[in-house]
mmCIF file of C-alpha atoms and ligand atoms in Angstrom:
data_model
loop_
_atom_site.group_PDB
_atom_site.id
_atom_site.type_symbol
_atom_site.label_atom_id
_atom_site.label_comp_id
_atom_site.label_asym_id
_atom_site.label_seq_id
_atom_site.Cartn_x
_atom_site.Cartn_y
_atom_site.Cartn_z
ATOM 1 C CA UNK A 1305 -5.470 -2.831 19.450
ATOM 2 C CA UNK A 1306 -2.888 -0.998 17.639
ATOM 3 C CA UNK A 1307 -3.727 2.916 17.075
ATOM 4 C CA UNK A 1308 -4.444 3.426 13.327
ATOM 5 C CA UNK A 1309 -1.139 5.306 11.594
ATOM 6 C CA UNK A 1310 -3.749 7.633 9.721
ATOM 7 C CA UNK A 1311 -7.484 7.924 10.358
ATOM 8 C CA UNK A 1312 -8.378 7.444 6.462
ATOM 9 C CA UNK A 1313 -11.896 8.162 6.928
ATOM 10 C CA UNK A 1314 -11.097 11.624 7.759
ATOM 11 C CA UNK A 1315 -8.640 12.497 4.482
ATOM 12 C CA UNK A 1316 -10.886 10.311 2.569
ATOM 13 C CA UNK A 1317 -12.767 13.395 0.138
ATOM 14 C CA UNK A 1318 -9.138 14.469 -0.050
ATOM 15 C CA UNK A 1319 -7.681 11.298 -1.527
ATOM 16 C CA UNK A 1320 -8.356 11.815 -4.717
ATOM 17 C CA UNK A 1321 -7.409 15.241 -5.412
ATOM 18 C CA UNK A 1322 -3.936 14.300 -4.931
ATOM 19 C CA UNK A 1323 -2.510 14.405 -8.006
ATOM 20 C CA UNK A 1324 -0.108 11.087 -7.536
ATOM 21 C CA UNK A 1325 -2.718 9.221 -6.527
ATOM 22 C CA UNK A 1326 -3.831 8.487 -9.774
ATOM 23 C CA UNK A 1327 -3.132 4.937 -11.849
ATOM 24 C CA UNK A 1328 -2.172 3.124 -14.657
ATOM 25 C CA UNK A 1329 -3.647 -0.350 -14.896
ATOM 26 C CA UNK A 1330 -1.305 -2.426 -13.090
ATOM 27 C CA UNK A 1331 1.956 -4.091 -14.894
ATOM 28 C CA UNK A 1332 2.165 -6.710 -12.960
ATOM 29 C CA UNK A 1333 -1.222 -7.701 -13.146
ATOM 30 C CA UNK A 1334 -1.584 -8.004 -17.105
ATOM 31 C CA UNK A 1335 1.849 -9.844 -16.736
ATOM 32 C CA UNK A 1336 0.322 -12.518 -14.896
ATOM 33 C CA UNK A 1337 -3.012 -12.893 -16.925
ATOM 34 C CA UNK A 1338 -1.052 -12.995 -19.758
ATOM 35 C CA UNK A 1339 -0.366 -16.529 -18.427
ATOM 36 C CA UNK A 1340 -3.809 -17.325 -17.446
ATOM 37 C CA UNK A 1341 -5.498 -19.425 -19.712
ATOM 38 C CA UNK A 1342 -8.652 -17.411 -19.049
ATOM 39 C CA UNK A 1343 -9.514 -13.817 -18.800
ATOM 40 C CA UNK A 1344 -11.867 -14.614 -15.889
ATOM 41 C CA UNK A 1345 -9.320 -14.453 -13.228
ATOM 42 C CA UNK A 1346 -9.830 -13.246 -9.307
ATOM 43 C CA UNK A 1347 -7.974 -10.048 -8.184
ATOM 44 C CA UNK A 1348 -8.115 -8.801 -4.838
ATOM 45 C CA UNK A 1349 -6.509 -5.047 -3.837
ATOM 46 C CA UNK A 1350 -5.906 -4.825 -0.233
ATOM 47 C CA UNK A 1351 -6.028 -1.598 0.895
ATOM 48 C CA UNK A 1352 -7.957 -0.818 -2.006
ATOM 49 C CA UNK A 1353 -8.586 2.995 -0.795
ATOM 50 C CA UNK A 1354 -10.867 4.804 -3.089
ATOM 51 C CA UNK A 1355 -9.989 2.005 -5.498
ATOM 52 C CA UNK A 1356 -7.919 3.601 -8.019
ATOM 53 C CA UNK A 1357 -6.103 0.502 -8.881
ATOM 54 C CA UNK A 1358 -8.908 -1.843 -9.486
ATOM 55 C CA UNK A 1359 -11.141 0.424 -11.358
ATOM 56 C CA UNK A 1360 -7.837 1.270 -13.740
ATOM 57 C CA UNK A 1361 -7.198 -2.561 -14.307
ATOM 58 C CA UNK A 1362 -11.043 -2.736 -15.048
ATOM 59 C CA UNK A 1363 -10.100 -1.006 -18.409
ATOM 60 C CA UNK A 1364 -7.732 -4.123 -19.352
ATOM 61 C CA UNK A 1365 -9.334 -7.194 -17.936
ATOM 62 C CA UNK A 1366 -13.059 -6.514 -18.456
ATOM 63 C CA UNK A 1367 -13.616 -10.682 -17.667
ATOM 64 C CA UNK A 1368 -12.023 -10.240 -13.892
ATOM 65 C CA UNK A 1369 -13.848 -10.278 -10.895
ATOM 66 C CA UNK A 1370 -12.348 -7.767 -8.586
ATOM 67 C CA UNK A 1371 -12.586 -6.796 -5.239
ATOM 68 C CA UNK A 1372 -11.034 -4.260 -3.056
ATOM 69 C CA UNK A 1373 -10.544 -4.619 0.746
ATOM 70 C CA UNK A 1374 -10.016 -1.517 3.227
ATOM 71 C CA UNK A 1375 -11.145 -0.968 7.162
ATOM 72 C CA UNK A 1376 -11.682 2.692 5.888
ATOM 73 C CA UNK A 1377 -15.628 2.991 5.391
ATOM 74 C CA UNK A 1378 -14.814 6.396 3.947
ATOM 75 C CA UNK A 1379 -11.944 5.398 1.493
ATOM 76 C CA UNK A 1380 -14.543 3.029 0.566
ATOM 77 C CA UNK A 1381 -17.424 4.604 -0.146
ATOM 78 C CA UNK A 1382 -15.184 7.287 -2.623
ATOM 79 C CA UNK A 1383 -14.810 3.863 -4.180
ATOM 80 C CA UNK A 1384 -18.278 2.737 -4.548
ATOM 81 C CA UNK A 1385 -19.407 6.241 -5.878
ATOM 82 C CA UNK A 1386 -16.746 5.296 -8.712
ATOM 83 C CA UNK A 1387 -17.804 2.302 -9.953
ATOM 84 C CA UNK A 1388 -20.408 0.209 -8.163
ATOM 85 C CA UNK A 1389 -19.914 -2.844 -9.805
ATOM 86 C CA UNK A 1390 -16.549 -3.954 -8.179
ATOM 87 C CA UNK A 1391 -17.198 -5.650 -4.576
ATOM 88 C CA UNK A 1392 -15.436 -3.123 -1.820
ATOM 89 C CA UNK A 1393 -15.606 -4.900 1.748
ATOM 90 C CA UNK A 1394 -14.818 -3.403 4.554
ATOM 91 C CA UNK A 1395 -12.438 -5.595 6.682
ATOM 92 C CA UNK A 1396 -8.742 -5.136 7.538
ATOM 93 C CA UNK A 1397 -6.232 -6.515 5.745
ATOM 94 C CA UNK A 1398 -4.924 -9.029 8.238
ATOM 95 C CA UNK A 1399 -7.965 -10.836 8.445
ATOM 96 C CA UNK A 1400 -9.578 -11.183 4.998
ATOM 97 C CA UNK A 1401 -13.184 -12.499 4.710
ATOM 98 C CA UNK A 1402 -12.686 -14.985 1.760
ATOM 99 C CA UNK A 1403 -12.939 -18.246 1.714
ATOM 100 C CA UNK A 1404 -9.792 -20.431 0.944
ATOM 101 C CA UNK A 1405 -8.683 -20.098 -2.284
ATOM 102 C CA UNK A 1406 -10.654 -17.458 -3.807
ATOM 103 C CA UNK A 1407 -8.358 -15.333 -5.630
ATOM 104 C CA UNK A 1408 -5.560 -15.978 -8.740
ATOM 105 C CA UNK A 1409 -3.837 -12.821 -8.069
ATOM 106 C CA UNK A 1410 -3.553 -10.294 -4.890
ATOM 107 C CA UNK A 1411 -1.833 -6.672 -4.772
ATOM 108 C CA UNK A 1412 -1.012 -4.355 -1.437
ATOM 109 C CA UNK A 1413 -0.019 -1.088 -2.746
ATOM 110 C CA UNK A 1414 1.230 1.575 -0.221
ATOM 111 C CA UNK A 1415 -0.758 -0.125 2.935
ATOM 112 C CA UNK A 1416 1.474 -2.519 4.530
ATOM 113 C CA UNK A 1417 2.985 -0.562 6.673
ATOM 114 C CA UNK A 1418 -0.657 0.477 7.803
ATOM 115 C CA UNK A 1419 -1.011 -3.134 8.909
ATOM 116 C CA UNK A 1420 -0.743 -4.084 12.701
ATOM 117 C CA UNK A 1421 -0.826 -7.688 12.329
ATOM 118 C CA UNK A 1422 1.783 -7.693 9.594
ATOM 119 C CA UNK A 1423 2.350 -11.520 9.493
ATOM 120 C CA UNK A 1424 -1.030 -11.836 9.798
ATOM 121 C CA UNK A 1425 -2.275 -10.195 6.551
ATOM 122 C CA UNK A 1426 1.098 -12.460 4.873
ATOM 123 C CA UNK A 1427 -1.039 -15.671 6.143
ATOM 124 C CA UNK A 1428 -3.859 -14.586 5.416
ATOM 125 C CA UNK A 1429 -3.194 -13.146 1.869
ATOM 126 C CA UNK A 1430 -1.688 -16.732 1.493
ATOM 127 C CA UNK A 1431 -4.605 -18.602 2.510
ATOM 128 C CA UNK A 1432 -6.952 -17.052 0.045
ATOM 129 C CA UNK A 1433 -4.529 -17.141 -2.878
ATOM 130 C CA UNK A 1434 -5.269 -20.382 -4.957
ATOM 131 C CA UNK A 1435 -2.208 -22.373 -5.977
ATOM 132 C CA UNK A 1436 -0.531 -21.242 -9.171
ATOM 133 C CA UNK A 1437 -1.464 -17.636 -8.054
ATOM 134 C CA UNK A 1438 0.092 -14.364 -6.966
ATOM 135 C CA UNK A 1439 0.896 -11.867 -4.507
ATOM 136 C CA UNK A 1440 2.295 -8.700 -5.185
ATOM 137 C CA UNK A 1441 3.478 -6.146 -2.832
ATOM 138 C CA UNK A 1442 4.749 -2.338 -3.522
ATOM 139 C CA UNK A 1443 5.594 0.295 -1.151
ATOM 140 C CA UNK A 1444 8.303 2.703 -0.383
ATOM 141 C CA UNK A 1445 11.337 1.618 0.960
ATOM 142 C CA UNK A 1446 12.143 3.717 3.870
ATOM 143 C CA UNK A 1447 15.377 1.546 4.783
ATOM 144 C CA UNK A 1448 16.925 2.719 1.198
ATOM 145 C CA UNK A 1449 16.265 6.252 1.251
ATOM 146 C CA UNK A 1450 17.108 7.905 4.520
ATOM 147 C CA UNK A 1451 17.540 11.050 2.106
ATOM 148 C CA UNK A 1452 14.283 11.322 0.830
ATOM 149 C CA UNK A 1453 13.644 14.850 1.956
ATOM 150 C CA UNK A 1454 10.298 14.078 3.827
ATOM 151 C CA UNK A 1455 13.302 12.312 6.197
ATOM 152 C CA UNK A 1456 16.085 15.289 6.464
ATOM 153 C CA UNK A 1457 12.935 18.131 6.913
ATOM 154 C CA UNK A 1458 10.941 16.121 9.409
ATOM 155 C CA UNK A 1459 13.268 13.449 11.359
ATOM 156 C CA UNK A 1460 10.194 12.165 13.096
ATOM 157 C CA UNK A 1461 8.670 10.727 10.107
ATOM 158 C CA UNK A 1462 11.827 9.097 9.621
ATOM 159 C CA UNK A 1463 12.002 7.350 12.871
ATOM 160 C CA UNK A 1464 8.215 6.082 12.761
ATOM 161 C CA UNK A 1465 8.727 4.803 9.401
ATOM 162 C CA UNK A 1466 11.853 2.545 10.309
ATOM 163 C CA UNK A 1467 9.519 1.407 12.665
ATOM 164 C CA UNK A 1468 6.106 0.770 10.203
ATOM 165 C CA UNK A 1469 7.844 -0.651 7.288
ATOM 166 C CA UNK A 1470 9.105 -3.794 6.904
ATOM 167 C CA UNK A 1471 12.817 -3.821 5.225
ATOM 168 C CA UNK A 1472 12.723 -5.782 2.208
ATOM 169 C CA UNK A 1473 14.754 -8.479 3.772
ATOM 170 C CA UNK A 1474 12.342 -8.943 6.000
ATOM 171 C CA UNK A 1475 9.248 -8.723 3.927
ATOM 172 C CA UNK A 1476 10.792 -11.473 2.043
ATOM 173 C CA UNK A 1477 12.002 -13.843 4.936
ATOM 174 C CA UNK A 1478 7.861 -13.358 6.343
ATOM 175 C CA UNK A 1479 6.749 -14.124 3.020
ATOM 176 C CA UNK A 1480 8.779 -17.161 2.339
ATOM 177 C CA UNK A 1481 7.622 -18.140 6.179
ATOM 178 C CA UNK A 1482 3.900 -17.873 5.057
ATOM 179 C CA UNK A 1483 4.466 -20.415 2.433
ATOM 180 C CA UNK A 1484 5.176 -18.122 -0.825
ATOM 181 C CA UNK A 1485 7.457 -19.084 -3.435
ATOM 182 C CA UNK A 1486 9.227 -17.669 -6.468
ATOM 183 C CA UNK A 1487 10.225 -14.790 -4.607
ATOM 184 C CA UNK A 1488 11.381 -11.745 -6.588
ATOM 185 C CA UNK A 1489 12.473 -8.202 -5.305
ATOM 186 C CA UNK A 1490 12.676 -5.133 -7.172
ATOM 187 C CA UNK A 1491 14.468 -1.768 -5.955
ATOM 188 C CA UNK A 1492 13.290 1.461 -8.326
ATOM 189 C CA UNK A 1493 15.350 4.218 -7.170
ATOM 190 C CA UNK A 1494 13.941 7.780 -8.444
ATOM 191 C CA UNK A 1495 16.863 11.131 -7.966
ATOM 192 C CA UNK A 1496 15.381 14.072 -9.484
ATOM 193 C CA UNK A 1497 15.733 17.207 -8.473
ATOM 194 C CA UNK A 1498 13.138 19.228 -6.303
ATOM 195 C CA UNK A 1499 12.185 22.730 -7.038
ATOM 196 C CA UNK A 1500 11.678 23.092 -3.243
ATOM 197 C CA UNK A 1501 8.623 26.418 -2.934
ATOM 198 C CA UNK A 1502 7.051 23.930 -5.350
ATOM 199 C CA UNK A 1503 7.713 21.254 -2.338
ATOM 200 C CA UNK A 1504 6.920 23.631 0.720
ATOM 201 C CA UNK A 1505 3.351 24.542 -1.167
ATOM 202 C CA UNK A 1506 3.209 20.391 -1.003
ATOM 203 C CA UNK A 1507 4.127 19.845 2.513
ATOM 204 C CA UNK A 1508 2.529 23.042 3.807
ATOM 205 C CA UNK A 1509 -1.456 21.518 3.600
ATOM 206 C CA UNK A 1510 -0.086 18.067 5.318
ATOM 207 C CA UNK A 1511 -2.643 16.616 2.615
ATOM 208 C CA UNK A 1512 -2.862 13.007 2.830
ATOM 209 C CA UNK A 1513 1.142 12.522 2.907
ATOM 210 C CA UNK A 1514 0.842 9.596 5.732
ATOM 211 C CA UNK A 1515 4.962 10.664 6.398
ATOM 212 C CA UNK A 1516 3.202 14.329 7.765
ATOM 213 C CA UNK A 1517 0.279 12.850 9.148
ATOM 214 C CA UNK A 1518 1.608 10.456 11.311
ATOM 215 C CA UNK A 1519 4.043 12.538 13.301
ATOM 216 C CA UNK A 1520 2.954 14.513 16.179
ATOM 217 C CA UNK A 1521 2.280 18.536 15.366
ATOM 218 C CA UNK A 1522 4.951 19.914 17.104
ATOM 219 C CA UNK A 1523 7.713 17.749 14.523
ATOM 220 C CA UNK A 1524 5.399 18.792 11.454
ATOM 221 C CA UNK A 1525 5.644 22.585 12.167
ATOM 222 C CA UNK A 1526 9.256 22.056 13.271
ATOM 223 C CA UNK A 1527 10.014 20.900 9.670
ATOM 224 C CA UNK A 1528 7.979 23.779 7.959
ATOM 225 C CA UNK A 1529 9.739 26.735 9.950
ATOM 226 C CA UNK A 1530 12.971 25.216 8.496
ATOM 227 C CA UNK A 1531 12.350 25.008 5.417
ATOM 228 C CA UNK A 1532 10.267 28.395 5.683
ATOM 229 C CA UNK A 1533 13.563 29.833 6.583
ATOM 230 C CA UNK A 1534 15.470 28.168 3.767
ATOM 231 C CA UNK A 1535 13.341 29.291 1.631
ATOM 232 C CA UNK A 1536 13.715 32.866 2.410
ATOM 233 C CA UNK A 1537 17.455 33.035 3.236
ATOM 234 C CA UNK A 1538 17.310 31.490 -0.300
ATOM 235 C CA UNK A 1539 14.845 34.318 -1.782
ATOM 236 C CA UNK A 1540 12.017 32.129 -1.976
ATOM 237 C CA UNK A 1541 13.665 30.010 -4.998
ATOM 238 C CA UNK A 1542 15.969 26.939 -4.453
ATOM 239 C CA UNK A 1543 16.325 23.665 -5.581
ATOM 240 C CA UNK A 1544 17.695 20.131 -3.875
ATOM 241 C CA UNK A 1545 18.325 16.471 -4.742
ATOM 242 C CA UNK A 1546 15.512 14.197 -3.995
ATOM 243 C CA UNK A 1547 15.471 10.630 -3.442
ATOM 244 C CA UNK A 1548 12.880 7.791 -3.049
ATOM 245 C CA UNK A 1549 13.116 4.171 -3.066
ATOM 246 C CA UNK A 1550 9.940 1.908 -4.726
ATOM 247 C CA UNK A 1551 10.154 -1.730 -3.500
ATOM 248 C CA UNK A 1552 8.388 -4.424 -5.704
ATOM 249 C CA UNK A 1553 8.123 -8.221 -4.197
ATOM 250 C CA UNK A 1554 6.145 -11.048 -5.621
ATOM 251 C CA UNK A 1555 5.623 -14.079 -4.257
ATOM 252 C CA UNK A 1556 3.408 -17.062 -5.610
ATOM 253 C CA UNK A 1557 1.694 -19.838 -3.937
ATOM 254 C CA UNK A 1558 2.763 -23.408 -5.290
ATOM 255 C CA UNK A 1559 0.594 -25.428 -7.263
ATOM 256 C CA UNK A 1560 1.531 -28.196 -4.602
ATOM 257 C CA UNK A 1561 2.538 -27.461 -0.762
ATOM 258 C CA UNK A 1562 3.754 -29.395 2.372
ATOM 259 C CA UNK A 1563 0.637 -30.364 4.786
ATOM 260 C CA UNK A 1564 2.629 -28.219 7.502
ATOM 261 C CA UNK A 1565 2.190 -25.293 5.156
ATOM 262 C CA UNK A 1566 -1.908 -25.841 4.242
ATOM 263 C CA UNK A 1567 -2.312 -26.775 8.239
ATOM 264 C CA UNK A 1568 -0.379 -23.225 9.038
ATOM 265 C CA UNK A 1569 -2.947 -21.273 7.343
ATOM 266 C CA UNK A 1570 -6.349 -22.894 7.572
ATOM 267 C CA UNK A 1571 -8.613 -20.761 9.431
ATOM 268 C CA UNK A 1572 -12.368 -21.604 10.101
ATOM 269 C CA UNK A 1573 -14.711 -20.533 7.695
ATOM 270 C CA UNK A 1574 -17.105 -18.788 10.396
ATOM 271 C CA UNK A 1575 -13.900 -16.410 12.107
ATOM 272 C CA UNK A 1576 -13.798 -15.359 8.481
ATOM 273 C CA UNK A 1577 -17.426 -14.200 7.801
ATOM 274 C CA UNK A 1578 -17.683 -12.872 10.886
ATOM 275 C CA UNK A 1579 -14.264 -10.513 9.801
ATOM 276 C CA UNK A 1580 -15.886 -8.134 6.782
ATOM 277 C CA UNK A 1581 -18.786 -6.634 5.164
ATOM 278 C CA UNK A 1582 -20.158 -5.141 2.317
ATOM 279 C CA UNK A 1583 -19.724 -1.145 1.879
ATOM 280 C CA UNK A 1584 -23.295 0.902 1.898
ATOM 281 C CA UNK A 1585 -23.504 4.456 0.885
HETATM 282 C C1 SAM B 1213 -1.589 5.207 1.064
HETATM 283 S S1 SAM B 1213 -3.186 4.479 1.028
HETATM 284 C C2 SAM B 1213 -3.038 3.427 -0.395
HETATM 285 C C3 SAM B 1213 -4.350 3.147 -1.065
HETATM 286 C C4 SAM B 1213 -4.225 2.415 -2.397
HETATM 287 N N1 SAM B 1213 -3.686 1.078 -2.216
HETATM 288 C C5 SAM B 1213 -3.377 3.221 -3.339
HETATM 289 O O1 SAM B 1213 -2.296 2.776 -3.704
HETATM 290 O O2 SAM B 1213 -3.829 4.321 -3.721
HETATM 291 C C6 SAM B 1213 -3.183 3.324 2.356
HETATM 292 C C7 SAM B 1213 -4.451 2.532 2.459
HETATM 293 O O3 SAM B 1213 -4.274 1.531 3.454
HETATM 294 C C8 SAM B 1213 -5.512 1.379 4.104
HETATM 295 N N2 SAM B 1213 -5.306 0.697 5.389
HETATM 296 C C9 SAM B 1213 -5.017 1.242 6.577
HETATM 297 N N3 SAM B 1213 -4.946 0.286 7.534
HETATM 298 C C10 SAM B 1213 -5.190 -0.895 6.919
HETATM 299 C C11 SAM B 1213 -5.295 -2.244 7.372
HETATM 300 N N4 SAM B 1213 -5.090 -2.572 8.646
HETATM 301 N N5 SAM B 1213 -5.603 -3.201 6.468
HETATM 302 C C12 SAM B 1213 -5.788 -2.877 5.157
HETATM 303 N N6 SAM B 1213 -5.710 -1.612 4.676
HETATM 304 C C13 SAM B 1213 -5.415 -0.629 5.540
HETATM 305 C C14 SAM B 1213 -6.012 2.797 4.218
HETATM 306 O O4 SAM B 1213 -7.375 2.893 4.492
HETATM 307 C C15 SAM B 1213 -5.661 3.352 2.859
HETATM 308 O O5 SAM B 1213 -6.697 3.151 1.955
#
């Protein structure tokens, strides 16, 4: 089996102190209930974490049954202590414990390129999608932003990400090979500027950045002594351009398919089960 990128369960009580990782309920979501006849729709969050996205959309869509998927007991459990109510199962994302058909509309924020069995989680998320519904991915694009800085400080995390992520070319010739439809793709390309001791006091705790935390030691402290001594040649104050690529793709399952595409991704109901569990405390 494929070695986990990041353990999760050991950042987990860190998670949430990060201050990105909090959100907004999700656009995309109340774009597509808004053309649901009924408020009582089925959202699943793979990679759900400590389920930041699902309890925001909670807020909006108080009719939804949600649940959030994660192998990360830890993540998990952050995400039960938040708000019981919402189902968190503990399974991995490639092999999703639902029955055919269960959910109107699916997310993946930040975890595909988590995923070993990337075509896998494509099939699967397909399979559980009901026709007329869903599937929206987001993540950074590393093949659109070889100068984000994480890249020019620490090379290494550059390198492992060209391998983890998908390019959005391919994420959309896999998903149109699972079955999806409608495709869409969205670039959101973010240049600011970086106040870089502001930066350093970021990268310098390793946190739960999963560009720092999957490279080996000796690259992370590598990057840090450089930009240590940039920083002081520069008197502790300096400032560069940053850059970071968003990718957005949607896909949804047809209302009608080809019997090659329903016999593709029928699985038995028992391999399912078997595949996930509730979270305890
Ligand atoms: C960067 S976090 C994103 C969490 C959440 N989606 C968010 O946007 O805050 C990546 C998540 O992917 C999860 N993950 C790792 N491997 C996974 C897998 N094989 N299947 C599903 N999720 C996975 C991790 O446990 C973690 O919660």
């Amino acid at each position: 089996m494929r070695q986990a990128r990041v353990n999760y369960d050991a950042i987990a009580h860190l998670y949430d102190a990060t201050p990105y990782r909090a959100k907004p309920v999700d656009p995309e979501l109340i774009s597509f209930a808004k053309q649901c006849p009924t408020d009582e729709i089925a959202v699943l969050d793979i990679g759900c974490g400590t389920g930041n996205q699902l309890i925001a959309n909670r807020g909006a869509l108080n009719s939804a049954w949600m649940v959030g998927v994660d192998p990360f007991a830890g993540m998990l459990r952050q995400a039960k202590r938040k708000a019981a109510e919402i189902a968190w199962v503990q399974a991995d994302g490639s092999t999703l414990p639902f029955h055919d058909q269960s959910f109107d509309f699916i997310s993946c924020q930040f975890v595909f390129h988590h995923i070993g069995n990337k075509s896998g989680c494509l099939t699967d998320a397909f399979r559980v999608l009901r026709p007329g519904g869903r599937f929206v991915l987001r993540n950074v694009s590393p093949h659109d932003c070889p100068d984000w800085l994480f890249y020019i400080y620490f090379p290494e995390a550059a390198a492992v990400d060209l391998h983890d992520f998908w390019s959005p070319e391919t994420l959309q010739a896999e998903m149109e090979q699972a079955g999806f439809a409608t495709l869409t793709v969205d670039r959101q390309h973010i240049r600011y500027e970086q106040d870089m001791r502001a930066w350093f006091d970021e990268v310098r705790t390793r946190g739960t950045c999963s560009q720092l935390l999957a490279i080996p030691d000796a690259a992370y402290e590598a990057g840090l002594d450089r930009l240590t001594q940039e920083l002081s040649a520069h008197g502790g104050l300096f400032a560069r351009q940053n850059h970071v690529c968003f990718v957005t793709i949607r896909g949804e399952k047809p209302k009608s398919m080809p019997l090659s595409v329903c016999r593709r991704n029928s699985v038995p109901v028992g391999r399912r089960r078997r595949a996930g569990r509730a979270i305890s405390n």
